[in-house]
Each structure stands twice: as C-alpha cells, then as structure tokens.
C-alpha cells in the first residue's frame, strides 16, 4: 500500500484535495480540523509523521488575478469561452498555510495544506504538538498576518514590532513603503 | 541598603543585553538575558537584524538570477546553498543532470562542508580561549578557498553551478592540490584533536554544558550535527540519498549527550568522512571521459510548469530545504527557504537555562548559528 492510499485510509472524507507532483504528496484539509489531522498523522500506526520540517505561508492573490486576466483575454474566441465554465460564487481563500511533515522511520514526506480566507485570518496553533512550530508560526504571522490561536508568544519575528505591513503579501511593493525613514534614531544630521 | 525607587532591579535579577553588535556574538544576533549572579534564569533571542527579504527578492528575480542571492545565506559554505537551490529547481523542472556534474557538485559541496566545519570548530576554540587551533584550521580553509577561487574567481560567494548542471569542469589546481591537501587537512584536524579533545580546560568548559535530549531535539526540528550530537543517526545523505551518496562508503558519526563537546567532536569526525567521500567521488570522476557533458538540456528561459515542490540536501549545518511554487512564468511564485539553524536557534532559551553567561557564547558557537541563514 502506497503512502497516498495510507493517508486516504486514515483521513477519509477530511481530504479536500490530493495532489502528487514530482514525487511529492500534498493533501488539502479543512482549516478548522488542522490540529486534529496533524495529530492523527503524527500518531497513526504505519505513517508516523513525527517531524515538523517547516511551515510555509503563501499568498495566492496574484495567482488568482492572473488567472482571471487570462480568462478574459480570449473573449473573441467563442470556443475557448465555452470550454471553461464561468465560475460563480465566493472567491477562493487568499492564503495558504502548508505544513511540511516528515516520517523519521520511513523517510516519507507529506505536505498538509489549509486555505485561509482574508476575512477570517485565524488558524489554530500547533505548538501543542511540536514545540518547534513556535518560530515558523511567528514568521507566518509576521509575513502574512495570519494569526495563530493558542500560540504562546505571537510576536513579529524578523520585522520589528510596530512594522505597519506584512511584507510577503503580494500587494506589498518590493522597494518597501519607506518605513525605514520613520526611524528617529537614524536622523543624525 | 535602603532600596530607593529609581533602581531598576526587579526581584533580584539583572537583565543583560548581549548584541546585536557584540564581539562575542556571531553576526548580528541579540540575546536578552535575565541573570541571577552569573547564572542565566531566562534568555530570549531576538533575530531579524540581518533580514534582507531574500524570499521577497526571489519572487522578483528569474530562476537563474536567484543563484547569487543564495550565496548570502550561509556564507561559510555558499556552495551547499547553491547546490540545494539548483537541485530544487531541477526537481521542479523534472530534469536529471549528467553524472559528471553530479560528481563535481559532490566534490565541491564536501569541500565546502570541510571549510564550514573548520570555521565552526576554530571559532568555538577562540570563544573558549584556545586561539592556536584556529590558525591550524584557517590555514587549511584558505587552501580550500584557493580551489574555489580557481573554479570561478570568488572565495566566499561562489555562485557555483547552473540550473541543469555545472558551468565548468574541476579546476586544474584541484588535481595537483588535492592529494597533498587532504593530508594537511588531516594533520590539522589531528593537531586540533590533540590540542583540544583531551585538554583539561577544554573538557571542563564543554563536557556536560548545554546537554539536549534526542526527544527534545526532534520536537524542535533539529537537523545536522546538532541532532547527531544527541545520538540520533540522521543524515539526508544516508536516509534520502541524492546524487551518488548511496554508492559512497562513509559513516555518520553520532554523539551521546548533545552537549557542546559532542557537537564539536561530531564536526571534527565529519571532516574525515568528507575527505573519504571526496576521494571516492574523485575516483569515479576520473573514470568518466574528459569530454563528458556538464550540463543537461535546459531551455534558455526557464519556465517550469505550475506546481510546487520541496527539496532538501544535507548542508554542513543540517537539512537545508527549498520550497518553490511556480505559476508557470519565468519567476518563482514563492520561495521558502528552510534554514537548518533557524530551527536550532529557537531552542536556545531552553539550552542555556541555568548555565553561566560565558557558556551561552560556547553554546552559540557550537550550534553554528549563521545570521545570514537565520534571518534570510
């Protein structure tokens, strides 16, 4: 039984999406159940994803915009429009939080993805499962503004306290917004 | 003595700030310690002083343009970073690089590992007052940097390799230098071993200082020499072999207690294993024809299909991973770097609790925290 089947067996209906790409397995699970599912994966017999490698945040807003623009472009081409059904309803959640897991006994890797929408930026913290999740969660908060409920010390990690933006969001410009000029201490002359 | 209200002492503890610019700190690290006499009650590390937004830069550069940026992560072993990044992009593109390129990467990466460990062990000695071994090791490191310099002109920021292979064959100086160099490296390691390992002062300062249990280390996400020092035999070169590491005959040295001494000794032992790996890789390299290809077929403009991958290698410090998400354009949509010492450093408050202030410096050097990699 492969890893994919084992994971499907364990989680059943909780898996919203399962992708295998270049040998990497990614599953998408509901946001509200992240702690429960990660705990199950950590303790399941035969899987034992007991090592947290990292936590990655992704802002998908630019990706969605690009896809929208692409759909609009071939408007004159009627065939293309017919092929792709027009998607109605609420826009897909803007952010993704991806947990990179590793099973030490079998050296298998798995990515667990949850989607976080912009109006509900709160995710349950997994610091209770791995103490090592402390800084990665702080970094995701720092860079994307996703808050982790139950985190012992949710402060900014790489940027300073009071920094007004979340720099890895796609709407933050590469050159910054001139924040460094607000330092009083830097004005010597 | 009457306590007047303007004395800023809370309880009996004194707060001491070390860093971010302090001669004993390695790079721009800052630790705020609450001390009781000379014993640390609580230590809080503060990072981000060298944050340059590497991940944000990556989103705005093409795949090839990002290689020089990876040099600036762990600047003691830039080649390992380059290889890790190139391997990740090659996985994303789904290309296999030629055998010769793989062997050149293995040789250069192991040389970088030796150089990194030499710096780490040497600086650990300097921090504990043993200055001599530093020179023995740094002279040999300079010889290794000579080889790097002949390869592409840079000592520290090498920008080694290209996506799909390597840009040049091994430099001529390598063939003449290596047989002699490996002996002098061994001799320098031996001298360091003789000067430090059984030295009474060294033993008192390192054995039993900041011990860490394997369970804690795994929960915190330790990898590399710091994890192996606790007794966990985990090395990506053995566990998830890439390139030709499954064909090489080498051992993974492990410690027992995870204290400063074990971390030092594991690094010293690893250098010897790296020399063995280079010897075997060099023997395999010599069997290949001199005109064997160095590059796989790679399009001029790299546009990987949409998708996301994670790929990791065993860098001198531990598991160095790259998560790359592509949106089908010539620039990565998201790059996340998983630096090894980032996960190690978050256990720092637990490591130094109850130790002396002077031991925090020993702990910091033995963990080999590199600010460039930590803050990105």
Coordinates of C-alpha atoms in Angstrom, one line a residue:
Chain A
X1 CA 0.0 0.0 0.0
X2 CA 1.5 3.3 -1.0
X3 CA 1.7 6.4 1.0
X4 CA -1.3 8.0 -0.9
X5 CA -3.6 5.1 0.0
X6 CA -2.5 5.0 3.6
X7 CA -3.2 8.7 4.0
X8 CA -6.5 8.4 2.3
X9 CA -7.4 5.4 4.5
X10 CA -6.6 7.4 7.7
X11 CA -8.3 10.7 6.9
X12 CA -11.1 9.6 4.6
X13 CA -13.5 12.5 3.9
X14 CA -11.3 15.1 5.6
X15 CA -9.2 15.3 2.5
X16 CA -10.5 18.0 0.2
X17 CA -7.8 17.6 -2.5
X18 CA -4.8 15.3 -3.0
X19 CA -2.0 16.2 -5.4
X20 CA 1.0 14.2 -6.4
X21 CA 3.6 16.2 -8.2
X22 CA 7.2 15.1 -8.9
X23 CA 7.0 12.5 -6.2
X24 CA 5.8 15.0 -3.6
X25 CA 2.4 14.3 -2.0
X26 CA 0.2 17.3 -0.9
X27 CA -3.1 17.0 0.8
X28 CA -5.6 19.8 1.4
X29 CA -7.7 19.6 4.6
X30 CA -10.3 21.9 6.2
X31 CA -8.9 24.8 8.2
X32 CA -10.9 24.0 11.3
X33 CA -9.5 20.5 11.6
X34 CA -5.8 21.2 11.2
X35 CA -4.7 20.3 14.7
X36 CA -6.8 17.1 14.8
X37 CA -5.5 15.9 11.4
X38 CA -1.8 16.7 12.2
X39 CA -2.2 14.9 15.5
X40 CA -3.7 11.9 13.7
X41 CA -0.9 11.9 11.1
X42 CA 1.7 12.2 13.9
X43 CA 0.4 9.2 15.9
X44 CA -1.0 6.9 13.2
X45 CA 0.4 3.4 13.1
X46 CA 2.4 2.9 9.9
X47 CA 2.6 6.6 9.0
X48 CA 4.0 8.4 12.0
X49 CA 4.8 11.8 10.5
X50 CA 6.5 12.8 13.7
X51 CA 8.9 15.5 12.4
X52 CA 7.8 19.0 11.6
X53 CA 10.1 20.3 8.9
X54 CA 8.7 23.8 8.4
X55 CA 5.5 25.9 8.0
X56 CA 5.1 27.8 4.8
X57 CA 2.7 30.7 4.1
X58 CA 1.6 31.5 0.5
X59 CA -0.4 34.5 -0.7
X60 CA -2.3 33.4 -3.8
X61 CA -4.0 36.8 -4.7
X62 CA -1.6 37.5 -7.6
X63 CA -2.2 34.0 -9.0
X64 CA -6.0 34.4 -9.0
X65 CA -5.7 37.8 -10.6
X66 CA -3.5 36.4 -13.4
X67 CA -6.0 33.5 -14.0
X68 CA -8.9 36.0 -14.2
X69 CA -7.0 38.1 -16.7
X70 CA -6.2 35.0 -18.8
X71 CA -9.8 34.0 -18.9
X72 CA -10.9 37.4 -20.1
X73 CA -8.4 37.7 -22.9
X74 CA -9.7 35.2 -25.4
X75 CA -13.1 36.8 -25.3
X76 CA -13.4 36.9 -29.1
X77 CA -12.7 33.3 -29.3
X78 CA -16.1 31.7 -28.6
X79 CA -14.8 28.2 -28.4
X80 CA -12.5 28.9 -25.6
X81 CA -15.2 30.5 -23.6
X82 CA -17.5 27.6 -23.9
X83 CA -14.8 25.1 -22.8
X84 CA -14.2 26.8 -19.5
X85 CA -17.3 27.1 -17.3
X86 CA -17.7 30.5 -15.7
X87 CA -17.1 30.2 -12.0
X88 CA -19.6 31.9 -9.8
X89 CA -19.7 32.2 -6.1
X90 CA -17.3 33.5 -3.5
X91 CA -13.6 33.9 -4.5
X92 CA -11.2 31.2 -3.3
X93 CA -9.4 31.9 0.0
X94 CA -6.4 34.2 -0.4
X95 CA -3.8 32.5 1.8
X96 CA -2.4 29.0 2.2
X97 CA -0.6 27.6 5.2
X98 CA 1.4 24.5 4.3
X99 CA 2.8 22.2 7.0
X100 CA 5.8 20.2 5.8
X101 CA 6.0 16.8 7.5
X102 CA 8.5 14.0 7.6
X103 CA 8.3 10.5 8.9
X104 CA 11.6 9.7 10.5
X105 CA 11.2 5.9 10.4
X106 CA 10.3 5.7 6.7
X107 CA 11.8 9.0 5.3
X108 CA 8.4 9.8 3.7
X109 CA 7.4 13.4 3.2
X110 CA 4.0 14.9 3.2
X111 CA 2.6 18.4 2.8
X112 CA -0.6 19.3 4.5
X113 CA -2.3 22.4 3.2
X114 CA -5.0 24.6 4.7
X115 CA -6.6 27.6 3.0
X116 CA -7.2 30.8 4.9
X117 CA -9.6 33.4 3.6
X118 CA -8.9 37.1 4.1
X119 CA -11.9 37.8 6.4
X120 CA -11.0 35.0 8.9
X121 CA -7.3 35.1 9.4
X122 CA -7.2 32.9 12.4
X123 CA -5.8 29.4 12.5
X124 CA -5.4 27.0 15.4
X125 CA -1.8 26.9 16.6
X126 CA 0.1 23.5 16.5
X127 CA 2.6 24.5 19.1
X128 CA 1.0 21.9 21.4
X129 CA 2.0 19.2 19.0
X130 CA 5.5 20.4 18.2
X131 CA 7.3 23.0 20.3
X132 CA 9.4 23.6 17.1
X133 CA 6.3 25.2 15.5
X134 CA 6.9 28.3 17.6
X135 CA 9.1 30.4 15.3
X136 CA 7.7 29.2 11.9
X137 CA 4.2 30.2 13.1
X138 CA 5.5 33.6 14.2
X139 CA 7.2 34.0 10.9
X140 CA 3.9 33.3 9.0
X141 CA 2.2 35.8 11.2
X142 CA 4.9 38.3 10.6
X143 CA 5.0 37.9 6.8
X144 CA 1.3 37.3 6.0
X145 CA -0.7 38.5 9.0
X146 CA -2.2 35.1 9.8
X147 CA -2.9 34.8 13.5
X148 CA -2.4 31.6 15.3
X149 CA -4.9 30.9 18.1
X150 CA -3.2 29.4 21.2
X151 CA 0.3 30.4 20.3
X152 CA 2.3 31.2 23.5
X153 CA 4.1 34.3 22.2
X154 CA 2.7 35.5 18.9
X155 CA 5.0 38.5 18.1
X156 CA 6.8 39.6 15.0
X157 CA 10.0 37.6 14.3
X158 CA 12.0 39.1 11.5
X159 CA 10.4 42.5 11.2
X160 CA 10.4 44.9 14.2
X161 CA 7.3 45.3 16.4
X162 CA 5.1 48.1 15.0
X163 CA 6.0 47.4 11.4
X164 CA 2.9 48.5 9.6
X165 CA 2.6 45.9 6.9
X166 CA 3.1 42.2 6.1
X167 CA 5.9 42.2 3.6
X168 CA 5.5 38.8 1.8
X169 CA 1.9 39.6 0.8
X170 CA 1.8 40.2 -2.9
X171 CA 0.4 43.7 -2.6
X172 CA 3.4 44.9 -0.7
X173 CA 5.9 46.5 -3.1
X174 CA 9.4 45.1 -3.4
X175 CA 11.0 48.5 -2.6
X176 CA 9.1 48.8 0.6
X177 CA 6.9 51.7 1.6
X178 CA 9.5 53.9 3.1
X179 CA 9.2 52.5 6.6
X180 CA 12.8 52.8 7.4
X181 CA 12.6 56.6 7.1
X182 CA 10.5 56.7 10.2
X183 CA 13.3 55.8 12.5
X184 CA 14.1 58.7 14.7
X185 CA 17.5 57.3 15.7
X186 CA 18.7 57.3 12.1
X187 CA 18.4 61.1 11.7
X188 CA 21.9 62.2 12.8
X189 CA 22.0 65.3 10.6
Chain B
X1 CA 21.0 49.2 51.9
X2 CA 17.7 51.1 51.5
X3 CA 16.1 50.4 48.2
X4 CA 15.2 53.7 46.6
X5 CA 12.6 53.5 43.9
X6 CA 14.8 54.5 40.9
X7 CA 16.8 51.3 41.0
X8 CA 15.6 49.3 38.0
X9 CA 16.0 45.9 39.6
X10 CA 13.1 43.6 39.5
X11 CA 13.3 40.9 42.1
X12 CA 16.9 40.0 42.5
X13 CA 17.5 39.6 38.7
X14 CA 19.6 41.8 36.4
X15 CA 18.8 42.0 32.8
X16 CA 21.7 41.9 30.4
X17 CA 21.6 42.7 26.8
X18 CA 24.2 40.9 24.5
X19 CA 24.3 42.1 20.9
X20 CA 23.2 42.7 18.2
X21 CA 26.7 44.0 17.6
X22 CA 29.0 42.4 20.1
X23 CA 32.4 40.8 19.5
X24 CA 31.3 37.5 21.1
X25 CA 28.2 37.2 19.0
X26 CA 28.4 35.6 15.6
X27 CA 27.0 38.1 13.3
X28 CA 24.1 40.3 14.3
X29 CA 22.5 38.2 16.9
X30 CA 20.9 39.5 20.1
X31 CA 20.1 37.8 23.3
X32 CA 18.5 39.4 26.3
X33 CA 19.3 37.5 29.4
X34 CA 17.8 37.7 32.9
X35 CA 20.6 36.8 35.2
X36 CA 20.9 35.8 38.8
X37 CA 24.5 36.5 39.6
X38 CA 26.2 34.8 36.7
X39 CA 23.6 32.2 36.1
X40 CA 21.0 32.7 33.4
X41 CA 17.4 32.5 34.5
X42 CA 15.9 33.3 31.2
X43 CA 17.3 34.1 27.8
X44 CA 15.3 35.5 24.9
X45 CA 16.9 35.5 21.5
X46 CA 15.9 38.3 19.2
X47 CA 16.5 37.8 15.5
X48 CA 15.9 39.7 12.3
X49 CA 18.8 42.2 12.3
X50 CA 20.2 40.8 9.1
X51 CA 16.8 40.3 7.4
X52 CA 17.2 41.3 3.8
X53 CA 14.0 39.9 2.4
X54 CA 15.6 37.1 0.4
X55 CA 12.3 35.3 -0.2
X56 CA 10.7 38.5 -1.5
X57 CA 13.7 39.1 -3.8
X58 CA 13.3 35.6 -5.1
X59 CA 9.8 36.3 -6.2
X60 CA 11.0 39.2 -8.3
X61 CA 14.1 37.5 -9.9
X62 CA 14.3 34.8 -12.5
X63 CA 15.3 31.3 -11.6
X64 CA 18.9 31.9 -12.6
X65 CA 19.2 35.3 -11.1
X66 CA 18.4 33.9 -7.7
X67 CA 21.5 31.7 -7.5
X68 CA 23.9 34.6 -6.4
X69 CA 21.3 35.5 -3.7
X70 CA 21.6 32.0 -2.2
X71 CA 25.3 32.6 -1.7
X72 CA 24.4 35.1 1.0
X73 CA 22.5 32.6 3.2
X74 CA 25.2 30.6 4.9
X75 CA 28.2 32.5 3.8
X76 CA 30.6 29.9 5.2
X77 CA 29.5 27.3 2.8
X78 CA 27.9 29.1 -0.1
X79 CA 28.3 26.1 -2.4
X80 CA 26.0 24.0 -0.3
X81 CA 23.3 26.7 -0.7
X82 CA 23.8 26.9 -4.4
X83 CA 23.5 23.1 -4.8
X84 CA 20.4 23.0 -2.7
X85 CA 18.7 25.6 -4.7
X86 CA 19.7 24.2 -8.1
X87 CA 18.6 20.8 -7.0
X88 CA 15.2 22.2 -6.1
X89 CA 14.7 23.9 -9.4
X90 CA 15.9 20.8 -11.3
X91 CA 13.2 18.8 -9.4
X92 CA 10.6 21.4 -10.3
X93 CA 11.6 21.1 -14.0
X94 CA 12.0 17.4 -13.8
X95 CA 15.4 17.2 -15.3
X96 CA 18.2 14.8 -14.4
X97 CA 21.7 16.3 -14.5
X98 CA 24.7 14.4 -16.1
X99 CA 26.9 12.2 -13.9
X100 CA 29.9 14.3 -14.2
X101 CA 28.0 17.4 -12.9
X102 CA 26.8 15.4 -10.0
X103 CA 30.3 14.3 -9.1
X104 CA 31.7 17.8 -9.4
X105 CA 28.9 19.0 -7.1
X106 CA 29.6 16.3 -4.6
X107 CA 33.3 17.1 -4.5
X108 CA 32.8 20.9 -4.2
X109 CA 30.0 20.5 -1.6
X110 CA 32.1 18.3 0.6
X111 CA 35.0 20.7 0.3
X112 CA 32.5 23.4 1.5
X113 CA 31.5 21.2 4.3
X114 CA 35.1 20.8 5.5
X115 CA 35.6 24.6 5.3
X116 CA 32.4 25.2 7.2
X117 CA 33.3 22.8 10.0
X118 CA 36.8 24.2 10.2
X119 CA 35.4 27.7 10.8
X120 CA 32.9 26.4 13.3
X121 CA 35.5 24.4 15.3
X122 CA 38.1 27.1 15.1
X123 CA 35.7 29.8 16.3
X124 CA 34.5 27.6 19.1
X125 CA 38.1 27.4 20.2
X126 CA 38.6 31.1 20.0
X127 CA 35.4 31.7 22.1
X128 CA 36.7 29.4 24.8
X129 CA 40.1 30.9 24.8
X130 CA 42.0 28.4 22.7
X131 CA 43.4 30.5 19.9
X132 CA 46.0 28.2 18.3
X133 CA 43.8 25.6 16.7
X134 CA 42.0 28.4 14.9
X135 CA 45.1 29.1 12.9
X136 CA 45.8 25.5 12.1
X137 CA 42.3 25.2 10.7
X138 CA 42.0 28.5 9.0
X139 CA 45.3 27.9 7.0
X140 CA 43.7 24.8 5.6
X141 CA 40.5 26.5 4.9
X142 CA 42.4 29.1 2.9
X143 CA 43.8 26.3 0.8
X144 CA 40.3 25.0 0.1
X145 CA 39.2 28.6 -0.8
X146 CA 42.1 28.6 -3.3
X147 CA 40.4 25.7 -5.2
X148 CA 37.1 27.7 -5.1
X149 CA 38.9 30.8 -6.4
X150 CA 40.4 28.9 -9.3
X151 CA 36.9 27.5 -10.1
X152 CA 35.2 30.8 -10.6
X153 CA 37.1 33.6 -9.1
X154 CA 35.3 34.0 -5.8
X155 CA 36.4 32.9 -2.4
X156 CA 33.2 33.2 -0.3
X157 CA 30.2 33.9 -2.6
X158 CA 30.9 31.3 -5.2
X159 CA 27.7 31.2 -7.3
X160 CA 28.6 27.6 -8.1
X161 CA 26.8 25.7 -10.8
X162 CA 23.9 26.5 -13.0
X163 CA 20.4 25.1 -13.2
X164 CA 20.9 21.8 -15.1
X165 CA 24.5 21.1 -14.2
X166 CA 27.7 23.0 -13.6
X167 CA 29.3 25.6 -15.8
X168 CA 32.9 24.4 -15.7
X169 CA 35.0 21.3 -15.1
X170 CA 37.0 20.9 -11.9
X171 CA 39.9 23.4 -11.9
X172 CA 43.4 22.1 -12.8
X173 CA 44.7 23.1 -9.5
X174 CA 42.4 20.5 -7.8
X175 CA 44.1 17.6 -9.5
X176 CA 47.6 18.7 -8.2
X177 CA 46.5 20.1 -4.9
X178 CA 44.0 17.5 -3.5
X179 CA 46.4 14.6 -2.8
X180 CA 48.6 16.9 -0.7
X181 CA 45.7 18.9 0.7
X182 CA 43.9 16.0 2.2
X183 CA 46.9 15.0 4.2
X184 CA 47.4 18.5 5.6
X185 CA 43.7 18.8 6.4
X186 CA 44.0 15.5 8.3
X187 CA 47.1 16.8 10.0
X188 CA 45.5 20.0 11.1
X189 CA 42.5 18.1 12.4
X190 CA 44.8 15.7 14.2
X191 CA 46.6 18.7 15.8
X192 CA 43.3 20.3 16.8
X193 CA 42.2 16.9 18.3
X194 CA 45.5 16.7 20.3
X195 CA 45.3 20.3 21.5
X196 CA 41.6 20.3 22.5
X197 CA 39.9 17.0 23.0
X198 CA 41.8 15.7 26.0
X199 CA 42.7 19.2 27.3
X200 CA 41.6 19.6 30.9
X201 CA 40.3 23.1 30.5
X202 CA 38.5 22.3 27.2
X203 CA 36.9 19.3 28.8
X204 CA 35.7 21.3 31.8
X205 CA 34.3 24.0 29.6
X206 CA 32.5 21.7 27.1
X207 CA 31.5 18.4 28.6
X208 CA 28.1 18.5 30.1
X209 CA 27.4 22.0 29.0
X210 CA 24.0 22.6 27.4
X211 CA 23.1 18.9 27.0
X212 CA 20.0 18.2 25.0
X213 CA 17.9 15.1 24.8
X214 CA 17.1 13.5 21.4
X215 CA 13.4 13.7 22.0
X216 CA 13.6 17.4 22.6
X217 CA 15.9 17.9 19.7
X218 CA 13.5 16.1 17.3
X219 CA 10.5 18.0 18.6
X220 CA 12.3 21.3 18.0
X221 CA 13.2 20.2 14.4
X222 CA 17.0 19.9 14.9
X223 CA 18.9 18.5 12.0
X224 CA 22.6 18.1 11.1
X225 CA 25.5 17.9 13.5
X226 CA 23.4 19.3 16.4
X227 CA 20.9 16.5 16.1
X228 CA 23.6 13.8 15.6
X229 CA 25.4 15.0 18.7
X230 CA 22.3 14.0 20.7
X231 CA 22.6 10.4 19.4
X232 CA 20.1 10.4 16.5
X233 CA 21.7 8.9 13.4
X234 CA 20.0 11.0 10.8
X235 CA 21.8 12.3 7.7
X236 CA 20.0 13.0 4.5
X237 CA 23.0 11.7 2.6
X238 CA 22.2 8.3 4.0
X239 CA 18.5 8.5 4.6
X240 CA 17.3 10.1 1.4
X241 CA 20.4 9.7 -0.8
X242 CA 20.7 12.0 -3.8
X243 CA 23.5 12.2 -6.4
X244 CA 25.8 9.2 -5.7
X245 CA 25.8 9.3 -1.9
X246 CA 24.3 5.7 -1.7
X247 CA 27.4 4.4 -3.6
X248 CA 30.0 6.0 -1.3
X249 CA 31.3 4.3 1.7
X250 CA 31.2 6.6 4.7
X251 CA 30.0 6.7 8.2
X252 CA 27.7 9.0 10.1
X253 CA 29.4 10.0 13.4
X254 CA 27.0 10.4 16.3
X255 CA 27.4 11.8 19.8
X256 CA 25.7 10.8 23.0
X257 CA 24.7 13.7 25.2
X258 CA 24.2 16.5 22.8
X259 CA 26.4 18.9 24.8
X260 CA 29.0 21.3 23.4
X261 CA 31.7 18.7 23.4
X262 CA 29.6 16.2 21.3
X263 CA 28.8 18.9 18.8
X264 CA 32.4 19.8 18.5
X265 CA 33.6 16.2 18.2
X266 CA 30.9 15.2 15.6
X267 CA 32.0 18.1 13.4
X268 CA 35.6 17.0 13.8
X269 CA 34.8 13.5 12.8
X270 CA 32.6 14.6 9.9
X271 CA 35.6 16.3 8.2
X272 CA 37.3 12.9 7.9
X273 CA 34.2 11.4 6.4
X274 CA 34.0 14.2 3.9
X275 CA 37.6 13.6 2.8
X276 CA 36.7 9.9 2.2
X277 CA 33.6 11.0 0.2
X278 CA 35.7 13.3 -2.0
X279 CA 38.3 10.6 -2.6
X280 CA 35.6 8.1 -3.8
X281 CA 33.9 10.8 -5.9
X282 CA 37.2 11.8 -7.4
X283 CA 37.9 8.2 -8.3
X284 CA 34.5 7.9 -10.0
X285 CA 35.1 11.2 -11.8
X286 CA 38.4 10.1 -13.2
X287 CA 36.7 7.1 -14.8
X288 CA 34.5 9.4 -16.9
X289 CA 35.7 10.5 -20.3
X290 CA 37.1 14.1 -20.2
X291 CA 34.6 15.3 -22.7
X292 CA 31.5 14.0 -20.8
X293 CA 28.7 16.6 -20.7
X294 CA 28.5 19.0 -17.8
X295 CA 25.0 20.4 -18.5
X296 CA 21.7 18.8 -19.1
X297 CA 19.5 20.2 -21.8
X298 CA 17.8 23.2 -20.2
X299 CA 15.8 25.8 -22.1
X300 CA 17.3 29.3 -22.2
X301 CA 14.4 30.8 -20.4
X302 CA 13.3 28.6 -17.6
X303 CA 9.5 28.4 -17.2
X304 CA 8.6 25.4 -15.0
X305 CA 5.0 24.2 -15.2
X306 CA 2.6 25.1 -12.5
X307 CA 3.2 23.2 -9.3
X308 CA 5.1 23.2 -6.0
X309 CA 7.9 21.1 -4.7
X310 CA 10.1 20.8 -1.7
X311 CA 13.7 19.5 -2.0
X312 CA 16.4 19.3 0.7
X313 CA 20.0 18.4 1.0
X314 CA 22.3 17.8 3.9
X315 CA 24.2 21.1 4.2
X316 CA 27.0 21.4 6.7
X317 CA 24.5 22.7 9.3
X318 CA 21.7 20.3 8.6
X319 CA 18.7 20.0 6.4
X320 CA 18.7 22.9 4.0
X321 CA 15.4 22.8 2.1
X322 CA 13.8 24.9 -0.6
X323 CA 10.1 25.1 -1.2
X324 CA 9.3 26.5 -4.6
X325 CA 5.9 27.2 -6.0
X326 CA 5.8 28.0 -9.7
X327 CA 2.9 29.7 -11.5
X328 CA 4.2 28.9 -15.0
X329 CA 6.1 32.2 -15.5
X330 CA 9.9 32.7 -15.6
X331 CA 9.9 33.9 -12.0
X332 CA 9.1 31.7 -9.0
X333 CA 5.8 32.5 -7.4
X334 CA 7.0 31.7 -3.9
X335 CA 10.3 30.6 -2.5
X336 CA 10.6 29.4 1.1
X337 CA 14.0 28.6 2.5
X338 CA 14.2 26.2 5.4
X339 CA 17.5 27.1 7.0
X340 CA 18.8 24.5 9.4
X341 CA 20.0 26.8 12.2
X342 CA 16.6 28.6 12.3
X343 CA 15.0 25.6 14.0
X344 CA 18.1 25.0 16.2
X345 CA 18.2 28.6 17.4
X346 CA 14.6 28.6 18.7
X347 CA 15.6 26.0 21.3
X348 CA 18.3 28.4 22.6
X349 CA 16.3 29.6 25.7
X350 CA 15.9 26.0 26.7
X351 CA 19.6 25.2 26.0
X352 CA 21.1 27.9 28.1
X353 CA 18.7 28.0 31.0
X354 CA 20.6 27.5 34.3
X355 CA 24.0 27.9 32.6
X356 CA 26.6 30.6 33.0
X357 CA 26.8 33.6 30.8
X358 CA 30.2 32.5 29.4
X359 CA 28.6 29.2 28.4
X360 CA 26.0 30.9 26.2
X361 CA 28.8 32.0 24.0
X362 CA 30.2 28.5 23.8
X363 CA 26.7 27.2 23.1
X364 CA 26.1 29.7 20.3
X365 CA 29.4 28.8 18.5
X366 CA 28.8 25.1 18.9
X367 CA 25.3 25.4 17.3
X368 CA 27.0 27.3 14.4
X369 CA 24.3 29.9 14.1
X370 CA 24.9 31.9 10.9
X371 CA 22.9 35.1 10.9
X372 CA 22.7 35.3 7.1
X373 CA 20.9 32.0 7.0
X374 CA 18.9 32.6 10.2
X375 CA 17.3 35.9 9.1
X376 CA 17.4 35.5 5.3

